Short mmCIF file of C-alpha atoms (C1' of nucleotides) in Angstrom, two decimals:
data_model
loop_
_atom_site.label_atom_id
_atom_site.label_comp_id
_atom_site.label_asym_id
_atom_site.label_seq_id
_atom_site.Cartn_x
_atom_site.Cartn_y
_atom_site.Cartn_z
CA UNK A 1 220.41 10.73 134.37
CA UNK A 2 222.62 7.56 134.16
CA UNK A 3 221.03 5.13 132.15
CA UNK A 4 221.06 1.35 134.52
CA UNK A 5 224.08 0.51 134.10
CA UNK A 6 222.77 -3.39 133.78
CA UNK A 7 222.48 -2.43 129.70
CA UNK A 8 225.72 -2.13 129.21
CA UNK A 9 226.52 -5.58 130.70
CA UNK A 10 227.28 -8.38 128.43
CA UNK A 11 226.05 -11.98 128.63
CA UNK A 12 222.77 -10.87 130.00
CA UNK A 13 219.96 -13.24 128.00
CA UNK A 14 217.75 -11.13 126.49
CA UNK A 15 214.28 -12.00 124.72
CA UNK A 16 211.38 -14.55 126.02
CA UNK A 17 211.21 -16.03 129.45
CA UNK A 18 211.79 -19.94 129.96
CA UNK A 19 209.72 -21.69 132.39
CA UNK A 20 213.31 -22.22 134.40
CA UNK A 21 213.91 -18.18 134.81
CA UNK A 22 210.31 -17.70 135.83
CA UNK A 23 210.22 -20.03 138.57
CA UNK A 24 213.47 -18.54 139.95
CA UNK A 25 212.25 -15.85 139.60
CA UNK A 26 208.96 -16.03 141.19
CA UNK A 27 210.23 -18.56 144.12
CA UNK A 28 213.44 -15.54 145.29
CA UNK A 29 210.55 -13.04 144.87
CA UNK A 30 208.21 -15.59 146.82
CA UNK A 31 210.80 -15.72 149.63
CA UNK A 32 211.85 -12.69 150.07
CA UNK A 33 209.73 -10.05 148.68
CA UNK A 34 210.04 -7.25 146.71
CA UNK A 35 213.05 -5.19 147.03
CA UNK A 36 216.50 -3.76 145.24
CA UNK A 37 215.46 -5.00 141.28
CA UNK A 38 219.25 -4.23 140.19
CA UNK A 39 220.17 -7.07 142.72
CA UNK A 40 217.22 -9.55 142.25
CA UNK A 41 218.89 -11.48 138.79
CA UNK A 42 221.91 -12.28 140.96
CA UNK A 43 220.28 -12.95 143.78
CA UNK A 44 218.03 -15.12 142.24
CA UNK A 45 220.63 -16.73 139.80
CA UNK A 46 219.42 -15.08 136.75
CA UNK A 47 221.29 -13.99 133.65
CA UNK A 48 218.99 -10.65 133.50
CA UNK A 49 219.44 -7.30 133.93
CA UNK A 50 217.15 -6.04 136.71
CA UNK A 51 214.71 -4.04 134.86
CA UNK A 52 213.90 -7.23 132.63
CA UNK A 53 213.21 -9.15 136.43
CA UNK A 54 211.07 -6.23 136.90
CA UNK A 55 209.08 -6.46 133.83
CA UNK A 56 208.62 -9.78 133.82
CA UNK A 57 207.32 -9.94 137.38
CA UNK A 58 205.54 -7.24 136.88
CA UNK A 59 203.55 -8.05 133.94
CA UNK A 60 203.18 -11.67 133.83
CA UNK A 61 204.49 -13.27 137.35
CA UNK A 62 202.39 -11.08 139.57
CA UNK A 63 199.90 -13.15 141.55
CA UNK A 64 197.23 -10.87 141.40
CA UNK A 65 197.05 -10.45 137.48
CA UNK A 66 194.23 -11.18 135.99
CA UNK A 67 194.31 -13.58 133.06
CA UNK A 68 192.28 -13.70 129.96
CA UNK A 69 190.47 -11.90 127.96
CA UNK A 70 189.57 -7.97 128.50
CA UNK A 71 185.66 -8.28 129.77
CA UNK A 72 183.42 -5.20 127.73
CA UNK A 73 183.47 -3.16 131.19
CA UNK A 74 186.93 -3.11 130.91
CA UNK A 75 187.21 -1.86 127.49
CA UNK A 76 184.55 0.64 127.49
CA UNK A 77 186.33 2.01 131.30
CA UNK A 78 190.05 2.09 129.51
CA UNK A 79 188.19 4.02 126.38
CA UNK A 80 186.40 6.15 128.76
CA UNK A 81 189.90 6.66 131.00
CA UNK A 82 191.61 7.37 127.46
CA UNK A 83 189.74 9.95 126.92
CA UNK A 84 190.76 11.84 130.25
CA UNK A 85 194.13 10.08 130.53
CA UNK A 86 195.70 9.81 127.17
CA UNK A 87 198.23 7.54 126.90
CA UNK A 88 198.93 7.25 130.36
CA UNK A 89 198.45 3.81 130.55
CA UNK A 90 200.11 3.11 134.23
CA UNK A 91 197.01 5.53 135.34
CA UNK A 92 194.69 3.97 133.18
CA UNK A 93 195.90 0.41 134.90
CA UNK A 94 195.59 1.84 137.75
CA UNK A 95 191.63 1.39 137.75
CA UNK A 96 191.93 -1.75 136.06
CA UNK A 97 192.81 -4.05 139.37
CA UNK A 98 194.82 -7.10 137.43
CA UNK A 99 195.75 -5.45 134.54
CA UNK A 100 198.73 -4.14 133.27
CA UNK A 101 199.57 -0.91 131.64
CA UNK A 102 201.83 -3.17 128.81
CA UNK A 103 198.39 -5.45 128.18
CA UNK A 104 196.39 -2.27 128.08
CA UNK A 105 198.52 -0.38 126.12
CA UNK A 106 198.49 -3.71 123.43
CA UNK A 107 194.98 -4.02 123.70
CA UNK A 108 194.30 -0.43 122.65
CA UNK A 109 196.87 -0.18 120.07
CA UNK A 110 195.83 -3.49 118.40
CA UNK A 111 191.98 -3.90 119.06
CA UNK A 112 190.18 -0.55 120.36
CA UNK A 113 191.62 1.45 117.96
CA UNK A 114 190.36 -0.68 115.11
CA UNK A 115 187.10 -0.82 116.89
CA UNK A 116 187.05 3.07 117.36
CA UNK A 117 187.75 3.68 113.88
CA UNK A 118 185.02 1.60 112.90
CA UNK A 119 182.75 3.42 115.08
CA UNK A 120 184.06 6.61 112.94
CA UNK A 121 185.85 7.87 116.62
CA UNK A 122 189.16 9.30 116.22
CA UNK A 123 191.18 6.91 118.78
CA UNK A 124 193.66 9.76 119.46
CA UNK A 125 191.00 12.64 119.88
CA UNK A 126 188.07 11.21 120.28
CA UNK A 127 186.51 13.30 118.45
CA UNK A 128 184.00 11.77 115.28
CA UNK A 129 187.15 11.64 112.57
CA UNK A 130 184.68 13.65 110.26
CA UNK A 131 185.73 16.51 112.87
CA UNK A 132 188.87 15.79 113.29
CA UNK A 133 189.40 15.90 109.17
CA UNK A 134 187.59 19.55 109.72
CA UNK A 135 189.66 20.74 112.22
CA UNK A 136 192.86 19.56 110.14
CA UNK A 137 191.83 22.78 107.83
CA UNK A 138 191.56 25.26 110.46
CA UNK A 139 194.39 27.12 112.30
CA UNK A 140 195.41 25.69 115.70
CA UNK A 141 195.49 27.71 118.71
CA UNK A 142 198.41 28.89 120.00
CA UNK A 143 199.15 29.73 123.49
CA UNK A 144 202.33 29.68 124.84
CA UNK A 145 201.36 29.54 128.18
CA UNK A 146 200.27 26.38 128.47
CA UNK A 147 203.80 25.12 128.45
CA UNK A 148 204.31 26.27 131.96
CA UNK A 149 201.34 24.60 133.82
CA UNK A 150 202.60 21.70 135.06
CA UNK A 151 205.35 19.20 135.19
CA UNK A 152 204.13 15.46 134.64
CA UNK A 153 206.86 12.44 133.80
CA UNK A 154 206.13 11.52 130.78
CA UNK A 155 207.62 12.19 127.25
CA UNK A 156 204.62 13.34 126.14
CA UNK A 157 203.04 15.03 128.69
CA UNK A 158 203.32 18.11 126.86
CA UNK A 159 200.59 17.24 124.80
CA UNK A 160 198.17 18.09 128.02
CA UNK A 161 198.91 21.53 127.46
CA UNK A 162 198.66 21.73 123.70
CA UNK A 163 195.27 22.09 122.10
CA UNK A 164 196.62 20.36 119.04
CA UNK A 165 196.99 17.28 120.28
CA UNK A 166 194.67 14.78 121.69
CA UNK A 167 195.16 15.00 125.17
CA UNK A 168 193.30 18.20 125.63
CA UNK A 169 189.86 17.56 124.00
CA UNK A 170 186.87 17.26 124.70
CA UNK A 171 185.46 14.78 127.20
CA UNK A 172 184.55 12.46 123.98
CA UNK A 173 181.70 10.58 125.94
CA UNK A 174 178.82 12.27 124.46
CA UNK A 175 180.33 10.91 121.24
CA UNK A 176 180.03 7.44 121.81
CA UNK A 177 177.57 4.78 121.46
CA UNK A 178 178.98 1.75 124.55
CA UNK A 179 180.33 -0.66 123.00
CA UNK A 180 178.64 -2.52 125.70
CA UNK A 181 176.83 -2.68 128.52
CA UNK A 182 179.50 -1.38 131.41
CA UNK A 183 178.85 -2.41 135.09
CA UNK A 184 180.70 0.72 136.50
CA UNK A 185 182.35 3.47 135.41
CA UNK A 186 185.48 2.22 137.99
CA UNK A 187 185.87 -0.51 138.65
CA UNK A 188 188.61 0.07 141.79
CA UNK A 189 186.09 0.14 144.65
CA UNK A 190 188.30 2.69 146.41
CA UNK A 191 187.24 5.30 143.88
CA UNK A 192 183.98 4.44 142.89
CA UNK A 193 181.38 5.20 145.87
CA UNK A 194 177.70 5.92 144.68
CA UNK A 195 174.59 4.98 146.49
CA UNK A 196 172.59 6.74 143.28
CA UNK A 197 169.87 5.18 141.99
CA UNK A 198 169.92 3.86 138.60
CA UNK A 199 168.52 6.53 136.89
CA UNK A 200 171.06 8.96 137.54
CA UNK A 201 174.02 6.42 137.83
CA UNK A 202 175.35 7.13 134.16
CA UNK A 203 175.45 10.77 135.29
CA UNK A 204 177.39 10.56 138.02
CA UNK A 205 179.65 7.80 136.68
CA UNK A 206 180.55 10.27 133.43
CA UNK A 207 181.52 13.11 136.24
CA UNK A 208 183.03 10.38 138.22
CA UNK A 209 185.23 10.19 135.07
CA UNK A 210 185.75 13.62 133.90
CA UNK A 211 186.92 14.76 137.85
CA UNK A 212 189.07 12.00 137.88
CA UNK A 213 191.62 13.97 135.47
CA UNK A 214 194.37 16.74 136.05
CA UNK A 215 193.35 20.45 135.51
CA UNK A 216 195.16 20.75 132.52
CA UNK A 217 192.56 17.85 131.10
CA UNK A 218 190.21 19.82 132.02
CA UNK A 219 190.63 22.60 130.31
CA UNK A 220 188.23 20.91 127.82
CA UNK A 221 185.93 17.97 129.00
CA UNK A 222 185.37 19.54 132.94
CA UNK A 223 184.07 22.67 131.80
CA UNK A 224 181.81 21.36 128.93
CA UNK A 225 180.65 18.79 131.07
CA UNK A 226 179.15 21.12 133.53
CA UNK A 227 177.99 23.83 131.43
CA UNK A 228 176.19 21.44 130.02
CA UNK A 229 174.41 19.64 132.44
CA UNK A 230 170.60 19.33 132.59
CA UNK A 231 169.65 16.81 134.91
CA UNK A 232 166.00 17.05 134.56
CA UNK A 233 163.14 17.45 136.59
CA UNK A 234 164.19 15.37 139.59
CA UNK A 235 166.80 17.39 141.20
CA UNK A 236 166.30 15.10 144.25
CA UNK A 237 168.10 12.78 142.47
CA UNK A 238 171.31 14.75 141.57
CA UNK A 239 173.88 15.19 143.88
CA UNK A 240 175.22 18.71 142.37
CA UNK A 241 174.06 21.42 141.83
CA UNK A 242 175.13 24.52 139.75
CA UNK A 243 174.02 27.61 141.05
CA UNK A 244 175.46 29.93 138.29
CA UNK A 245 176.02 27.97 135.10
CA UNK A 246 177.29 31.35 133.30
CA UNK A 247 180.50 31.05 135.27
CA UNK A 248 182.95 28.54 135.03
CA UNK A 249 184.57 26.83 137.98
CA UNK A 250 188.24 26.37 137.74
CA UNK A 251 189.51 23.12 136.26
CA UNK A 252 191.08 22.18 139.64
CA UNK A 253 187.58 22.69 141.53
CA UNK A 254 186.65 19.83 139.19
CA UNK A 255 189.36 17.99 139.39
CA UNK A 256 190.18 16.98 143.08
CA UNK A 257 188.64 15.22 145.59
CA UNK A 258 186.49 17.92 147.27
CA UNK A 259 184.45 17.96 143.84
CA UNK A 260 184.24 14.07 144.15
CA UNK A 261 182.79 14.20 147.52
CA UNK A 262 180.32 16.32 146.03
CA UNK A 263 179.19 14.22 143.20
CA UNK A 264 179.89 10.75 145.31
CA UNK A 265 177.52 12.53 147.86
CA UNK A 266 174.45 10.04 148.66
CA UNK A 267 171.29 11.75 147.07
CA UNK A 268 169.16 12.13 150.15
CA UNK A 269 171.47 14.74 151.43
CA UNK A 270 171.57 17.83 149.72
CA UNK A 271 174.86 19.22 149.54
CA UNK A 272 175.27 22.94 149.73
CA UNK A 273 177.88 23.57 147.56
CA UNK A 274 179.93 26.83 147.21
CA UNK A 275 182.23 26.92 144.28
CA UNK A 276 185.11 28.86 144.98
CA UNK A 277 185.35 30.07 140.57
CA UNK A 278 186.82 32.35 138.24
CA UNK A 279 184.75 34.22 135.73
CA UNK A 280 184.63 33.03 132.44
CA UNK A 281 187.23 35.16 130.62
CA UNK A 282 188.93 37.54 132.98
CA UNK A 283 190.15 34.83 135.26
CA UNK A 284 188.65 37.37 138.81
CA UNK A 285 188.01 34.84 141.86
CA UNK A 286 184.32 34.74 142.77
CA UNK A 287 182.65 32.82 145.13
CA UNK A 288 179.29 30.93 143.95
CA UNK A 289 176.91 29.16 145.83
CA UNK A 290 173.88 27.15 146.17
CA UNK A 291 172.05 24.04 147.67
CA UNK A 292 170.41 21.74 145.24
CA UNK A 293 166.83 23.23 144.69
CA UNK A 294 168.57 26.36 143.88
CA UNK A 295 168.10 28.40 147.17
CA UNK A 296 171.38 30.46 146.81
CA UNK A 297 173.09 30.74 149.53
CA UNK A 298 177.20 30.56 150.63
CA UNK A 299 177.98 27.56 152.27
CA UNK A 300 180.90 26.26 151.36
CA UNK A 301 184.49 27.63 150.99
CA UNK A 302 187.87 26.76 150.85
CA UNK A 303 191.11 27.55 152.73
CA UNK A 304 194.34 26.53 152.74
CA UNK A 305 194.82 24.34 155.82
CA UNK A 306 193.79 21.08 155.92
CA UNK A 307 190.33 20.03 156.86
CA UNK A 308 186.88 19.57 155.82
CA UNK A 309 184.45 20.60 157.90
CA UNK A 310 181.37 19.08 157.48
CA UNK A 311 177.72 20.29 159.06
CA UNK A 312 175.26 18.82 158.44
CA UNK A 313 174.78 18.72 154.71
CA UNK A 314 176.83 22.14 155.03
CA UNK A 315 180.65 21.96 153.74
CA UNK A 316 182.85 24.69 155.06
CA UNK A 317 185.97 24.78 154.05
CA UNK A 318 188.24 27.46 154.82
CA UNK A 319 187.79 30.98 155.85
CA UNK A 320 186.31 34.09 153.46
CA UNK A 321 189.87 35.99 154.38
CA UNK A 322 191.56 32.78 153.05
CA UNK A 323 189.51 33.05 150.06
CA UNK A 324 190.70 36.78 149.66
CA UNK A 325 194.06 35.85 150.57
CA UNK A 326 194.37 33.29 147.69
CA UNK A 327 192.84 35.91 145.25
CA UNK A 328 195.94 38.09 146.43
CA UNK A 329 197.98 34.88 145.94
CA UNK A 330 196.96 34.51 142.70
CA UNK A 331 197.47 37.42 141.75
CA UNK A 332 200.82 37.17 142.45
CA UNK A 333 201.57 33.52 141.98
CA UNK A 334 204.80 32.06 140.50
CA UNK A 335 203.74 30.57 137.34
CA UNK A 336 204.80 27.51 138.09
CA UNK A 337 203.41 25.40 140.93
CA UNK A 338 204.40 21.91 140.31
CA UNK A 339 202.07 19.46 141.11
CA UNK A 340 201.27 15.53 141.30
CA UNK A 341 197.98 15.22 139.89
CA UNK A 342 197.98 11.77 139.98
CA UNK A 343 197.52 12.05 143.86
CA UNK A 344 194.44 13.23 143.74
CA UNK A 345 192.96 10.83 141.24
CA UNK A 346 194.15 7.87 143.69
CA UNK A 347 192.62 9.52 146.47
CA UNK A 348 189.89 7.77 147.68
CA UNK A 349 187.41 10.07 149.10
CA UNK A 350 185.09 8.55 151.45
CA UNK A 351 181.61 10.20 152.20
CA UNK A 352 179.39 8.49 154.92
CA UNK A 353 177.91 5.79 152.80
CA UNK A 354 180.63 4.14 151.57
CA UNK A 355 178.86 1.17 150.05
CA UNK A 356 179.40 0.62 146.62
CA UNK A 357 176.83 -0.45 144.07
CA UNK A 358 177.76 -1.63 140.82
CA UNK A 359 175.68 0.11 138.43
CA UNK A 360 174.62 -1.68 135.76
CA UNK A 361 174.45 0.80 133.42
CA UNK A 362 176.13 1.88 129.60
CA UNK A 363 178.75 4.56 130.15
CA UNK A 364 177.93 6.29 127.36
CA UNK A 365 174.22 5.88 126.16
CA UNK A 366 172.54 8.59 128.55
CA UNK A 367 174.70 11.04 128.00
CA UNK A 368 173.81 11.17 124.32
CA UNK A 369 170.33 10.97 124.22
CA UNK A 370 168.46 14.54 123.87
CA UNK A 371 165.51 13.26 126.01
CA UNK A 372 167.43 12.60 128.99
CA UNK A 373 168.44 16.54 128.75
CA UNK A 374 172.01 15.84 129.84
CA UNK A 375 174.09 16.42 126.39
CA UNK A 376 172.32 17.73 123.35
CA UNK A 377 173.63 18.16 120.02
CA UNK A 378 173.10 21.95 120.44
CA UNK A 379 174.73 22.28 123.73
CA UNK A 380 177.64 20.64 122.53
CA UNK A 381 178.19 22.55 119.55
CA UNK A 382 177.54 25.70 122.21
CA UNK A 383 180.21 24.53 123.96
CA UNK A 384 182.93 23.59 121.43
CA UNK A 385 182.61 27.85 121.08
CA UNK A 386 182.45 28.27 124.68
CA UNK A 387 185.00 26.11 125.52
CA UNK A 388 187.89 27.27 122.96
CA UNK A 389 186.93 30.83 124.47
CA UNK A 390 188.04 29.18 128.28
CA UNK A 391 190.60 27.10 127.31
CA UNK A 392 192.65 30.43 126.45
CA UNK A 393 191.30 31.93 129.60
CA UNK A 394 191.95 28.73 131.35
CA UNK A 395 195.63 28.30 130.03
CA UNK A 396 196.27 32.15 130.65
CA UNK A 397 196.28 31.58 134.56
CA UNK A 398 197.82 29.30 136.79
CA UNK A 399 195.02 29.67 138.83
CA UNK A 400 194.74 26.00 139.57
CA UNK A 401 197.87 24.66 140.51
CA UNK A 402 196.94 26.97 143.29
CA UNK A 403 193.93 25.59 143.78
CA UNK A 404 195.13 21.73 143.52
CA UNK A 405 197.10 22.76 146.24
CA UNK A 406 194.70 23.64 148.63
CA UNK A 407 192.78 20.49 148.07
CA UNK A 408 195.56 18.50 148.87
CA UNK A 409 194.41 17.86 152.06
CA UNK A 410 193.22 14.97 154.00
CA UNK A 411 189.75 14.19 154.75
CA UNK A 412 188.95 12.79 157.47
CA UNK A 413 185.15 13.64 158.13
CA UNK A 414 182.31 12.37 156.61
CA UNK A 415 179.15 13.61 156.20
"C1'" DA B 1 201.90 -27.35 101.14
"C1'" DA B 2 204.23 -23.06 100.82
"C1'" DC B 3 204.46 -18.50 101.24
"C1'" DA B 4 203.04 -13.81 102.46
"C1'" DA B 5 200.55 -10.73 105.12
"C1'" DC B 6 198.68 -9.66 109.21
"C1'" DC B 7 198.01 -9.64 114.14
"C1'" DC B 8 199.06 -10.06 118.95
"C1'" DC B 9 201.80 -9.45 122.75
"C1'" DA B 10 206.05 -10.06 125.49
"C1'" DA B 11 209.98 -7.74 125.95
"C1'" DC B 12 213.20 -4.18 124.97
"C1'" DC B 13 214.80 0.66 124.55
"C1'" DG B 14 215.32 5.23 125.78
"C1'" DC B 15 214.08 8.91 128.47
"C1'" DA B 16 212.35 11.25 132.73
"C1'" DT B 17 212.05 11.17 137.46
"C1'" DT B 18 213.37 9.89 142.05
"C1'" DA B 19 216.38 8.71 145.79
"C1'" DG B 20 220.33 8.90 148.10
"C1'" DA B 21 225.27 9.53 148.59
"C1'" DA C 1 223.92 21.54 144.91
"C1'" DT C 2 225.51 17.94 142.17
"C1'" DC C 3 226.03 13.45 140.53
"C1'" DT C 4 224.75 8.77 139.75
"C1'" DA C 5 222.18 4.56 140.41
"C1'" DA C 6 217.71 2.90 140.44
"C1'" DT C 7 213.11 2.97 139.08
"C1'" DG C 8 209.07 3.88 136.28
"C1'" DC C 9 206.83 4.84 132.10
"C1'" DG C 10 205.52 4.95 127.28
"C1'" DG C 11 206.92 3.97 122.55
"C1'" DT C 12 208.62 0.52 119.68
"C1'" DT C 13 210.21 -3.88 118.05
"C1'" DG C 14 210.31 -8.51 116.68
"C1'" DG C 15 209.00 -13.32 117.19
"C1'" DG C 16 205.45 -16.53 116.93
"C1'" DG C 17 200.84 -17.68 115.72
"C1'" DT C 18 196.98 -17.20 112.53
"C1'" DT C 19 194.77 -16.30 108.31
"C1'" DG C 20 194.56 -15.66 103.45
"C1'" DT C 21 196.12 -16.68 98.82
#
DNA sequence: AACAACCCCAACCGCATTAGA
DNA sequence: ATCTAATGCGGTTGGGGTTGT
């Protein structure tokens, strides 16, 4: 790991830009594009090491930045992306077209923390700080396990895995009032595809967030969420539908783009949905299934080549001996299948109706509210018990780096 | 007006990962 | 397989502006 050797070189200028440096800066970048960084200072006639030429193009010369202010959707998206992401602020810019992960990562350490704290929210948890002051008292839980699920760079990636730290908490939507009114959940069109009517928008937005996380983030907010869900009386409007809500589906299910489709599914077609799951505690492979007025029934399933194949509103994927043969796999899986989660969140999964409407809904406001039967106080307290008893069962398998695996595939069909 | 305290944000630093020799 | 340069990322710092006393 050699450290750019541009640090050690003296008579670099170091500290604030001058209009001078930006412009040669911006006119060698203008002429000939993006390329070697380590080369661009002399190149350009610079006194700067490359990384600074990087940084500075990067966060302020870019012509596609956005200037100005942070708009409320923004905030309330990079509060609502926190609470998946954590402090992965390159990910969290990543659905913020414009903005960078330095301005994001200023904004949240100098503004939305302060306004979270108001709020009594715990920035780092997201939890109501009351909570977090309760928790303080009792013992963490220890599992050693989680250390080997996954490989992410980042210094402190390892607080994924850790049900200490932030990271791995519970979706914190249902404990937020918006700040504002938010237009869309994502605002990167590439991600965000809904045809939904309004009514069940803030639904699918809050899955749209909670899928759009790794499995080890899911460990806690993908479970809860659907354990939890109630979407009322007009299942035509819902584009999922959980057949068996006593057994979990495994984080990765939840977490990759097949499990988008599902939820980014336009409501008039009723997707059959088989959920390739684990029981709860004892981490066996079964196979659940359903269409959306409940009529069980095994539609879809998963294998480990590559495509979808998509029938009508029936999704096959894969084979029933795959299925068997990646129960056999799992049973005998290295524990350690490293994977790039961040590939799935950027992939854009597009269903049929691709056309995106911009919701104008609160991200957080349904999902609080008893009446709309989506998150109740009870349920959630049900499910802090529930979920501490699957996050050990979750971080006791490596069940889903298998899984991620198999959904790394490229779809090409729509429905 | 002078000073201190606070805040914001651009830039740096150090580490991890990746690419390629 | 190993080493090193290059790149990317997140935490931290420090300068400048603003506000309060």
């Amino acid at each position: 790991m050699g450290r750019h050797s541009c640090c050690y070189k003296q008579k670099l200028r170091k500290g604030l830009w001058s209009p001078e440096e930006d412009e040669k800066l911006l006119n060698y970048i203008t002429n000939h594009g993006l390329g070697c960084w380590s080369s661009v200072p002399k190149l350009a006639g610079l006194y700067r090491c490359g990384k600074s030429c990087r940084l500075r193009w990067i966060n302020y010369l870019r012509p596609d930045l956005k200037r100005g202010a942070f708009s409320q959707q923004e905030e309330n998206l990079i509060i609502e992306l926190h609470a998946v992401l954590g402090n992965r602020w390159s990910q969290i810019a990543a659905q913020l077209p414009g903005r960078t992960d330095n301005e994001i990562k200023n904004l949240w350490n100098s503004c939305i923390k302060k306004k979270l704290r108001q709020r009594g929210i715990d920035p780092n948890t997201h939890k109501l700080i009351s909570e977090v002051e309760n928790d303080k008292d009792k013992p963490p839980i220890v599992d050693k396990s989680n250390h080997k699920l996954a490989s992410v760079g980042s210094n402190e990636v390892s607080s994924f895995f850790d049900p200490s730290k932030p990271s791995q908490t519970s979706i914190p939507s249902e404990r937020y009032n918006p700040l504002e009114i938010s237009t869309s959940s994502k605002i990167n069109n590439n991600t965000c595809k809904s045809n939904l009517t309004s009514t069940t928008a803030t639904q699918e937005l809050f899955l749209d967030s909670i899928i759009s996380c790794r499995p080890s983030d899911m460990v806690g907010g993908g479970y809860f969420s659907f354990q939890n869900l109630n979407y009322g009386p007009d299942m035509n409007n819902t584009s999922i539908y959980m057949p068996d809500l006593n057994s979990s589906i495994t984080s990765t299910m939840l977490n990759n783009s097949v499990s988008t489709s599902i939820f980014q599914t336009p409501i008039h077609v009723k997707p059959t949905v088989t959920l390739h799951s684990y029981n709860n505690f004892n981490n066996n492979p079964s196979i659940s299934s359903g269409d959306i007025d409940g009529n069980s029934n095994s539609t879809m399933q998963f294998q480990n080549n590559t495509n979808l194949l998509v029938n009508n509103s029936t999704i096959t994927w894969g084979t029933e001996d795959s299925v068997k043969a990646d129960k056999d796999a799992h049973e005998h899986l290295p524990l350690q299948e490293e994977i790039k989660w961040c590939e799935y969140l950027n992939t854009p999964f597009l269903l049929g109706n691709t056309v995106q409407n911009q919701t104008s809904q609160p991200i957080y406001i349904d999902v609080v509210k008893p009446e709309n039967g989506f998150i109740t106080e009870e349920s959630s307290t049900s499910w802090q018990q529930h979920n501490q008893q699957h996050q050990q069962a979750f971080q006791l398998s490596d069940i889903y780096n298998k899984d991620l695996q198999r959904f790394s595939v490229a779809f090409g069909q729509t429905l």
